[in-house]
Amino acid sequence: MPDRRTSIAPSAAQSELAGALAALRATLELPEEFPAPVESEARRAAAEPALPDADLTAIPFLTIDPAGSTDLDQALHLAREGEGFRVRYAIADVPALVLPDGAVDGEARRRGQTLYAPDGRVPLHPAAIGEHAGSLLPDQVRGAYVWDIALDATGREVTASVARARIRSRRQWSYAEAQAALDDGSAPDELALLAEIGPARIEQERLRGGASLNRPDEEIVLRDGAYAIERRAPLPVEDWNAQLSLLTGMAAARIMLDARIGILRTMPAPAPEAVAGFRAQTVALGLPWSDDVDYGEYLRTLDHDQPRAAAVLQAAAGLFRGAGYVVLDGEAPADPQQSAIAAPYAHTTAPLRRLVDRWVLVVCEALCAGRPVPVWARDSLSALPSIMGASTRLASRLDTEALDRVEAALLASRIGAVFDATVLAVRNGTINVQLADPVVTATVPRPDGVRPGERVRLHLVAADIPTGTVRFDVVG
């Protein structure tokens, strides 16, 4: 599922918020430059990549990413086959560029994943790999792990396999360009079918009881001395493209489960109190989630063009917690499900930006070819949950504390104002509340007798951007 990314517009680049976010990077000890041995090894690997023998360069693959992206993990080619479809999904051949136990591998294990902050990203790999030799840039011959997935007419998976091959992407599409071409009928066939396959996969998701999020990008701007967040609602093509990634991750999980070797991304079902809290947030935002509609169906009915719907999608991400990684080595876990997706699932489509995907690709390719899983991959599987867990916690802390500073910035010019808010939860003498405008959550002392779902009025006393703290008093 797409990551939540917040960026600072040029108008706010030299603001107090920018300084606070830079200080946060230092506090969290986020890595900056790559060590010289890592850069050197990456440049050597990029200069002489080990390309696969299989040649699929005649197939017109294409990429669809945010405008200006340089770390292109996936390329696709779609075709009609009989009454169904054939999905070829090429994933960057990062394993060919990263020597196991080498300098790049060691640094990647230290980082775990690319980190996204409002003021820029901290990449997993040096640019020589992440933005050049490993990236599926247009008109460049690249090695890739090509997933070949057959779907029936309803979008249900029939068969799936993966093998290494050379590919050449014909074009790098931005989401806006792809959506425009789909809308006006000018999209080539290999892209046009996404408008059929994407909705079919969304229907399959509905049938199995799953849900996925395509959350909005946000931009923080400074106008006339006041901060604001501008949200960009996702386009339909983004949802459809995300479905291909989910399809591939589910295929990878099935292959590894069948062989009892690999690593899954799992998530337990949400606790009742989490469901109640999210339901209260939807009420606070004016888009109540009815008791007779399931979670996934509710999210699918939201109008992504509405700012409040964008806020609901942000809040929905907190409903499912406890995601982790489970290693398979001889036996399957008792519960292999990723509960939001409602199926077993594995991370496999973003090896430029996430460490674990490199292992999943190597394991699945070996299994599909009937070869033993490489010793280095099998022996290091057990280390991945800890590595990914630590990097995920760091990413979560970065996201939370950056958001705190953004919210403080949004409120800094409104000290003394009174806001309406809805109580989301009551905890040990405090209440967690949701403001409707601006869309901010806060913790305040609990007034006597207040319960979740009730409305309160709050007086803003302080908003400190450097620490990301805000303080409200309850009115009356």
Coordinates of C-alpha atoms in Angstrom, one line a residue, residues 7-448:
S7 CA 6.4 17.6 1.9
I8 CA 7.2 21.2 2.6
A9 CA 6.4 23.7 -0.2
P10 CA 9.2 26.1 -1.2
S11 CA 7.3 28.9 0.6
A12 CA 7.9 27.2 3.9
A13 CA 11.3 25.8 3.3
Q14 CA 13.1 28.4 5.5
S15 CA 10.4 28.6 8.2
E16 CA 10.4 27.7 11.8
L17 CA 8.8 24.4 10.9
A18 CA 11.7 23.5 8.5
G19 CA 14.1 24.1 11.4
A20 CA 12.1 22.0 13.7
L21 CA 12.0 19.1 11.3
A22 CA 15.8 19.4 10.7
A23 CA 16.3 19.2 14.5
L24 CA 14.1 16.1 14.6
R25 CA 16.3 14.4 12.1
A26 CA 19.3 15.0 14.4
T27 CA 17.4 13.9 17.5
L28 CA 16.4 10.6 15.8
E29 CA 20.0 10.2 14.5
L30 CA 18.8 9.6 11.0
P31 CA 21.7 8.7 8.7
E32 CA 22.7 11.4 6.2
E33 CA 25.4 10.5 3.7
F34 CA 26.4 6.9 3.0
P35 CA 29.9 5.9 4.2
A36 CA 32.6 6.0 1.5
P37 CA 33.0 2.2 1.2
V38 CA 29.3 1.8 0.7
E39 CA 29.2 4.4 -2.1
S40 CA 32.3 2.9 -3.7
E41 CA 30.9 -0.6 -3.7
A42 CA 27.6 0.7 -5.1
R43 CA 29.3 2.5 -7.9
R44 CA 31.2 -0.7 -8.9
A45 CA 28.1 -2.8 -8.9
A46 CA 26.2 -0.2 -10.9
A47 CA 29.0 0.0 -13.5
E48 CA 28.9 -3.8 -14.3
P49 CA 25.5 -5.1 -13.4
A50 CA 25.0 -8.9 -13.8
L51 CA 22.1 -9.0 -16.3
P52 CA 20.0 -12.2 -16.6
D53 CA 20.2 -14.3 -19.8
A54 CA 16.4 -14.3 -20.4
D55 CA 15.5 -11.4 -22.7
L56 CA 12.1 -9.7 -22.5
T57 CA 13.2 -6.3 -23.9
A58 CA 10.7 -6.7 -26.8
I59 CA 7.8 -6.4 -24.4
P60 CA 6.7 -2.7 -24.0
F61 CA 6.8 -2.4 -20.2
L62 CA 6.0 0.9 -18.6
T63 CA 6.2 2.5 -15.2
I64 CA 3.6 4.6 -13.3
D65 CA 4.9 6.7 -10.4
P66 CA 4.6 10.2 -8.8
A67 CA 5.9 12.8 -11.1
G68 CA 9.7 13.2 -10.9
S69 CA 10.4 9.8 -9.2
T70 CA 13.8 8.4 -9.8
D71 CA 13.6 5.2 -7.7
L72 CA 11.4 3.1 -9.9
D73 CA 10.8 -0.3 -8.4
Q74 CA 8.0 -1.6 -10.7
A75 CA 7.2 -1.8 -14.4
L76 CA 4.1 -3.4 -15.8
H77 CA 2.8 -4.9 -19.0
L78 CA -0.9 -5.9 -19.2
A79 CA -2.5 -8.0 -22.0
R80 CA -5.8 -9.7 -22.6
E81 CA -5.4 -13.5 -22.8
G82 CA -8.5 -15.5 -23.8
E83 CA -11.3 -14.4 -21.5
G84 CA -8.9 -13.3 -18.8
F85 CA -5.8 -11.2 -18.5
R86 CA -2.0 -11.6 -18.3
V87 CA -0.2 -9.4 -15.8
R88 CA 3.6 -9.0 -16.1
Y89 CA 5.0 -7.1 -13.2
A90 CA 8.7 -6.4 -13.3
I91 CA 10.5 -5.6 -10.0
A92 CA 13.9 -4.0 -9.8
D93 CA 16.7 -6.6 -9.7
V94 CA 18.3 -5.3 -6.5
P95 CA 19.8 -8.7 -5.5
A96 CA 22.0 -8.5 -8.6
L97 CA 23.5 -5.2 -7.4
V98 CA 23.9 -5.9 -3.7
L99 CA 26.6 -8.4 -2.6
P100 CA 25.4 -10.5 0.3
D101 CA 27.4 -9.5 3.4
G102 CA 29.0 -6.7 1.5
A103 CA 29.2 -3.0 2.4
V104 CA 26.0 -2.0 0.7
D105 CA 24.2 -5.0 2.2
G106 CA 25.5 -4.1 5.7
E107 CA 24.4 -0.5 5.4
A108 CA 21.0 -1.5 4.0
R109 CA 20.5 -3.8 7.0
R110 CA 21.3 -1.0 9.3
R111 CA 18.7 1.3 7.6
G112 CA 16.0 -1.3 6.9
Q113 CA 13.9 0.9 4.7
T114 CA 13.8 4.3 3.0
L115 CA 12.5 6.9 5.5
Y116 CA 10.1 9.6 4.4
A117 CA 10.1 12.9 6.2
P118 CA 8.3 16.2 5.3
D119 CA 11.7 17.7 4.4
G120 CA 13.0 14.8 2.3
R121 CA 13.8 11.1 2.3
V122 CA 16.6 9.0 3.8
P123 CA 17.2 6.3 1.1
L124 CA 17.9 2.7 1.7
H125 CA 20.5 2.4 -1.1
P126 CA 23.1 4.9 -2.6
A127 CA 21.8 6.7 -5.6
A128 CA 24.1 4.7 -7.9
I129 CA 21.8 1.7 -7.2
G130 CA 18.5 3.3 -6.0
E131 CA 18.2 5.9 -8.6
H132 CA 20.3 4.6 -11.5
A133 CA 21.4 1.0 -12.1
G134 CA 18.6 -0.5 -10.1
S135 CA 15.8 1.8 -11.1
L136 CA 13.6 0.7 -14.0
L137 CA 14.1 4.0 -15.9
P138 CA 12.8 4.3 -19.5
D139 CA 14.8 3.3 -22.5
Q140 CA 17.4 1.5 -20.3
V141 CA 18.0 -2.3 -20.3
R142 CA 17.6 -3.5 -16.7
G143 CA 17.6 -6.8 -14.9
A144 CA 14.3 -7.5 -13.2
Y145 CA 12.3 -10.2 -11.4
V146 CA 9.3 -10.5 -13.7
W147 CA 6.1 -11.8 -12.1
D148 CA 3.9 -13.5 -14.7
I149 CA 0.3 -13.7 -13.3
A150 CA -2.7 -15.1 -15.1
L151 CA -6.2 -13.8 -14.1
D152 CA -9.6 -15.0 -15.1
A153 CA -12.3 -12.7 -16.5
T154 CA -13.3 -11.7 -12.9
G155 CA -9.7 -10.7 -11.9
R156 CA -9.1 -13.8 -9.8
E157 CA -5.6 -15.2 -9.8
V158 CA -5.2 -18.5 -11.8
T159 CA -1.4 -19.0 -11.9
A160 CA 1.6 -17.0 -10.8
S161 CA 5.4 -17.4 -11.1
V162 CA 8.5 -15.2 -11.1
A163 CA 11.8 -15.4 -13.1
R164 CA 14.7 -13.0 -13.8
A165 CA 14.9 -11.4 -17.2
R166 CA 16.1 -8.3 -19.0
I167 CA 13.5 -5.7 -19.7
R168 CA 13.3 -2.2 -21.2
S169 CA 10.6 0.2 -20.0
R170 CA 9.3 2.3 -22.9
R171 CA 7.9 5.2 -20.9
Q172 CA 7.8 6.6 -17.4
W173 CA 4.2 7.8 -16.8
S174 CA 3.2 10.0 -14.0
Y175 CA -0.1 9.2 -12.3
A176 CA -1.7 12.4 -13.8
E177 CA -0.4 11.5 -17.3
A178 CA -1.7 7.9 -17.0
Q179 CA -5.1 9.0 -15.7
A180 CA -5.5 11.5 -18.5
A181 CA -4.6 8.9 -21.2
L182 CA -7.0 6.4 -19.7
D183 CA -9.7 9.1 -19.6
D184 CA -9.3 10.3 -23.2
G185 CA -8.7 6.8 -24.7
S186 CA -5.2 7.5 -25.8
A187 CA -3.5 5.0 -23.5
P188 CA -1.7 2.1 -25.1
D189 CA -3.2 -1.3 -24.7
E190 CA -0.6 -2.4 -22.1
L191 CA -1.8 0.5 -19.9
A192 CA -5.5 0.8 -21.0
L193 CA -6.3 -2.7 -19.5
L194 CA -5.4 -1.3 -16.0
A195 CA -8.9 0.3 -16.1
E196 CA -10.4 -3.2 -16.3
I197 CA -8.0 -5.2 -14.2
G198 CA -7.8 -2.6 -11.3
P199 CA -11.6 -2.5 -10.7
A200 CA -11.8 -6.3 -11.0
R201 CA -9.1 -6.7 -8.3
I202 CA -10.9 -4.2 -6.1
E203 CA -14.1 -6.4 -6.5
Q204 CA -12.0 -9.4 -5.5
E205 CA -10.8 -7.5 -2.5
R206 CA -14.4 -6.8 -1.5
L207 CA -15.4 -10.4 -1.9
R208 CA -12.7 -11.6 0.4
G209 CA -13.5 -8.9 3.0
G210 CA -10.3 -6.9 2.6
A211 CA -9.5 -3.2 2.4
S212 CA -6.6 -1.2 1.2
L213 CA -5.7 2.5 1.6
N214 CA -4.4 4.9 -1.0
R215 CA -3.9 7.9 1.2
P216 CA -3.5 11.4 0.0
D217 CA -0.2 13.2 -0.4
E218 CA 0.1 16.3 1.7
E219 CA 1.9 19.6 1.2
I220 CA 2.5 22.1 4.0
V221 CA 2.4 25.7 2.8
L222 CA 3.1 29.0 4.5
R223 CA 0.8 31.9 3.4
D224 CA 0.6 35.3 5.0
G225 CA 2.3 34.0 8.1
A226 CA -0.1 31.0 8.6
Y227 CA 0.6 27.4 7.9
A228 CA -1.8 25.1 6.0
I229 CA -1.9 21.6 4.7
E230 CA -2.9 21.0 1.1
R231 CA -4.1 17.5 0.3
R232 CA -4.1 15.9 -3.1
A233 CA -6.7 13.2 -3.4
P234 CA -5.5 10.0 -5.1
L235 CA -6.5 9.3 -8.7
P236 CA -8.3 6.1 -9.7
V237 CA -5.2 4.9 -11.5
E238 CA -3.3 5.0 -8.2
D239 CA -5.8 2.6 -6.6
W240 CA -5.6 0.3 -9.6
N241 CA -1.8 0.3 -9.7
A242 CA -1.8 -0.5 -6.0
Q243 CA -3.9 -3.5 -6.6
L244 CA -1.2 -5.0 -8.9
S245 CA 1.3 -4.7 -6.0
L246 CA -1.2 -6.4 -3.6
L247 CA -1.8 -9.1 -6.2
T248 CA 1.9 -9.8 -6.5
G249 CA 2.4 -9.8 -2.7
M250 CA -0.4 -12.3 -2.2
A251 CA 1.1 -14.5 -5.0
A252 CA 4.5 -14.4 -3.3
A253 CA 3.0 -15.3 0.1
R254 CA 1.2 -18.3 -1.5
I255 CA 4.4 -19.6 -3.1
M256 CA 6.3 -19.3 0.1
L257 CA 3.6 -20.9 2.2
D258 CA 3.4 -23.8 -0.2
A259 CA 7.1 -24.4 0.2
R260 CA 7.2 -23.5 3.9
I261 CA 10.2 -21.2 3.4
G262 CA 10.3 -17.4 3.3
I263 CA 8.9 -14.4 5.2
L264 CA 5.3 -13.0 5.4
R265 CA 3.9 -9.7 6.4
T266 CA 1.2 -10.4 8.9
M267 CA -1.3 -8.3 10.9
P268 CA -3.9 -9.3 13.5
A269 CA -7.5 -8.2 13.4
P270 CA -8.2 -4.9 15.1
A271 CA -9.2 -4.8 18.7
P272 CA -12.8 -3.7 19.4
E273 CA -11.7 -0.5 21.1
A274 CA -9.6 0.5 18.0
V275 CA -12.7 0.0 15.9
A276 CA -14.8 2.1 18.3
G277 CA -12.1 4.8 18.2
F278 CA -12.0 4.9 14.4
R279 CA -15.8 5.0 14.2
A280 CA -15.8 8.0 16.5
Q281 CA -13.3 9.7 14.3
T282 CA -15.5 9.2 11.3
V283 CA -18.3 10.9 13.2
A284 CA -16.1 13.8 14.2
L285 CA -15.1 14.3 10.5
G286 CA -18.7 14.3 9.3
L287 CA -18.5 11.0 7.4
P288 CA -19.9 8.4 9.9
W289 CA -19.2 4.7 9.4
S290 CA -22.5 2.9 9.7
D291 CA -22.6 -0.3 11.9
D292 CA -24.1 -2.3 9.0
V293 CA -21.3 -1.6 6.6
D294 CA -17.9 -3.4 6.8
Y295 CA -14.7 -1.6 7.1
G296 CA -13.4 -2.1 3.5
E297 CA -16.8 -1.3 2.0
Y298 CA -16.9 1.9 4.0
L299 CA -13.5 3.0 2.7
R300 CA -14.5 2.2 -0.9
T301 CA -17.6 4.5 -0.7
L302 CA -15.6 7.5 0.3
D303 CA -15.2 10.3 -2.2
H304 CA -11.5 10.9 -2.3
D305 CA -12.1 14.4 -3.7
Q306 CA -13.4 15.5 -0.3
P307 CA -10.8 16.8 2.1
R308 CA -12.7 15.1 5.0
A309 CA -12.5 11.8 3.2
A310 CA -8.7 12.3 2.9
A311 CA -8.6 12.8 6.7
V312 CA -10.6 9.6 7.3
L313 CA -8.2 7.7 5.2
Q314 CA -5.3 9.0 7.3
A315 CA -7.1 8.0 10.4
A316 CA -8.0 4.6 9.0
A317 CA -4.3 3.6 8.9
G318 CA -4.4 3.5 12.7
L319 CA -7.2 1.0 12.9
F320 CA -5.0 -2.0 12.1
R321 CA -2.0 -2.3 14.4
G322 CA 0.5 -5.0 15.3
A323 CA 1.8 -5.7 11.8
G324 CA 5.0 -7.7 11.8
Y325 CA 7.0 -10.3 9.9
V326 CA 6.9 -14.0 10.4
V327 CA 9.6 -16.3 9.1
L328 CA 8.7 -19.6 7.4
D329 CA 11.4 -22.3 7.7
G330 CA 9.8 -25.7 7.6
E331 CA 6.4 -24.9 8.9
A332 CA 3.7 -22.3 8.5
P333 CA 2.4 -20.0 11.2
A334 CA -1.0 -20.7 12.8
D335 CA -2.4 -17.4 11.4
P336 CA -0.6 -16.3 8.2
Q337 CA -3.2 -13.6 7.4
Q338 CA -2.7 -9.9 6.8
S339 CA -6.0 -8.9 8.2
A340 CA -6.5 -5.6 6.3
I341 CA -5.9 -7.4 3.0
A342 CA -7.8 -10.5 4.3
A343 CA -5.2 -12.9 2.8
P344 CA -1.6 -14.0 3.4
Y345 CA 0.7 -11.4 2.0
A346 CA 4.4 -10.6 1.5
H347 CA 6.4 -7.5 0.8
T348 CA 8.0 -8.1 -2.6
T349 CA 7.5 -5.1 -4.9
A350 CA 9.7 -2.4 -3.5
P351 CA 13.3 -3.7 -3.0
L352 CA 14.8 -0.3 -3.7
R353 CA 13.0 1.1 -0.7
R354 CA 12.5 -1.9 1.7
L355 CA 15.1 -4.4 2.7
V356 CA 12.8 -7.5 3.2
D357 CA 11.6 -7.4 -0.4
R358 CA 15.1 -8.5 -1.7
W359 CA 14.8 -11.8 0.3
V360 CA 11.2 -12.5 -0.9
L361 CA 12.2 -12.0 -4.5
V362 CA 15.2 -14.4 -4.2
V363 CA 13.2 -17.0 -2.3
C364 CA 10.3 -17.0 -4.7
E365 CA 12.4 -17.0 -7.8
A366 CA 14.4 -20.0 -6.5
L367 CA 11.2 -21.9 -5.6
C368 CA 9.6 -21.2 -9.0
A369 CA 12.8 -22.4 -10.8
G370 CA 12.9 -25.6 -8.7
R371 CA 16.2 -24.6 -7.1
P372 CA 17.2 -24.5 -3.4
V373 CA 16.9 -21.2 -1.8
P374 CA 20.4 -19.6 -1.7
V375 CA 22.2 -20.3 1.6
W376 CA 22.8 -16.6 2.3
A377 CA 19.1 -15.9 2.0
R378 CA 17.9 -18.8 4.0
D379 CA 20.4 -18.4 6.8
S380 CA 19.6 -14.6 7.2
L381 CA 15.8 -14.9 7.2
S382 CA 15.6 -15.1 10.9
A383 CA 17.3 -11.7 11.3
L384 CA 14.8 -9.8 9.1
P385 CA 11.9 -9.4 11.6
S386 CA 14.1 -7.7 14.1
I387 CA 15.7 -5.4 11.4
M388 CA 12.4 -4.5 9.8
G389 CA 10.7 -4.1 13.2
A390 CA 13.4 -1.6 14.3
S391 CA 13.2 0.4 11.1
T392 CA 9.4 0.4 11.2
R393 CA 9.4 1.8 14.7
L394 CA 11.9 4.5 13.7
A395 CA 9.7 5.3 10.6
S396 CA 6.6 5.5 12.9
R397 CA 8.4 7.8 15.4
L398 CA 9.6 10.0 12.6
D399 CA 6.1 10.2 11.1
T400 CA 4.4 10.8 14.5
E401 CA 6.8 13.5 15.7
A402 CA 7.0 15.2 12.3
L403 CA 3.2 15.3 12.3
D404 CA 3.2 16.8 15.8
R405 CA 5.4 19.6 14.6
V406 CA 3.2 20.1 11.5
E407 CA 0.1 20.3 13.7
A408 CA 1.7 22.7 16.1
A409 CA 2.6 24.9 13.0
L410 CA -1.0 24.7 11.8
L411 CA -2.2 26.0 15.1
A412 CA 0.6 28.5 16.0
S413 CA -1.2 31.5 14.5
R414 CA -4.5 30.7 16.3
I415 CA -3.5 30.8 19.9
G416 CA -6.5 32.0 22.0
A417 CA -9.0 30.6 19.5
V418 CA -11.8 28.2 20.5
F419 CA -12.4 25.0 18.6
D420 CA -15.1 22.4 18.5
A421 CA -13.8 18.8 18.9
T422 CA -15.1 15.3 19.3
V423 CA -13.8 12.9 22.0
L424 CA -12.2 9.8 20.4
A425 CA -11.1 8.0 23.5
V426 CA -10.8 8.4 27.3
R427 CA -7.5 7.3 28.9
N428 CA -6.4 7.7 32.6
G429 CA -7.6 11.2 33.2
T430 CA -7.1 12.5 29.7
I431 CA -9.2 12.5 26.5
N432 CA -8.0 12.1 22.9
V433 CA -9.9 14.6 20.7
Q434 CA -10.3 15.3 17.0
L435 CA -10.6 18.8 15.7
A436 CA -12.6 19.2 12.5
D437 CA -10.9 22.3 11.3
P438 CA -7.9 22.1 11.1
V439 CA -7.9 18.3 11.1
V440 CA -5.7 17.8 14.2
T441 CA -5.8 15.3 17.1
A442 CA -4.8 16.3 20.6
T443 CA -4.7 15.0 24.2
V444 CA -6.3 17.2 26.9
P445 CA -7.3 16.7 30.6
R446 CA -10.6 14.9 30.9
P447 CA -13.6 16.9 32.1
D448 CA -15.9 15.0 34.5

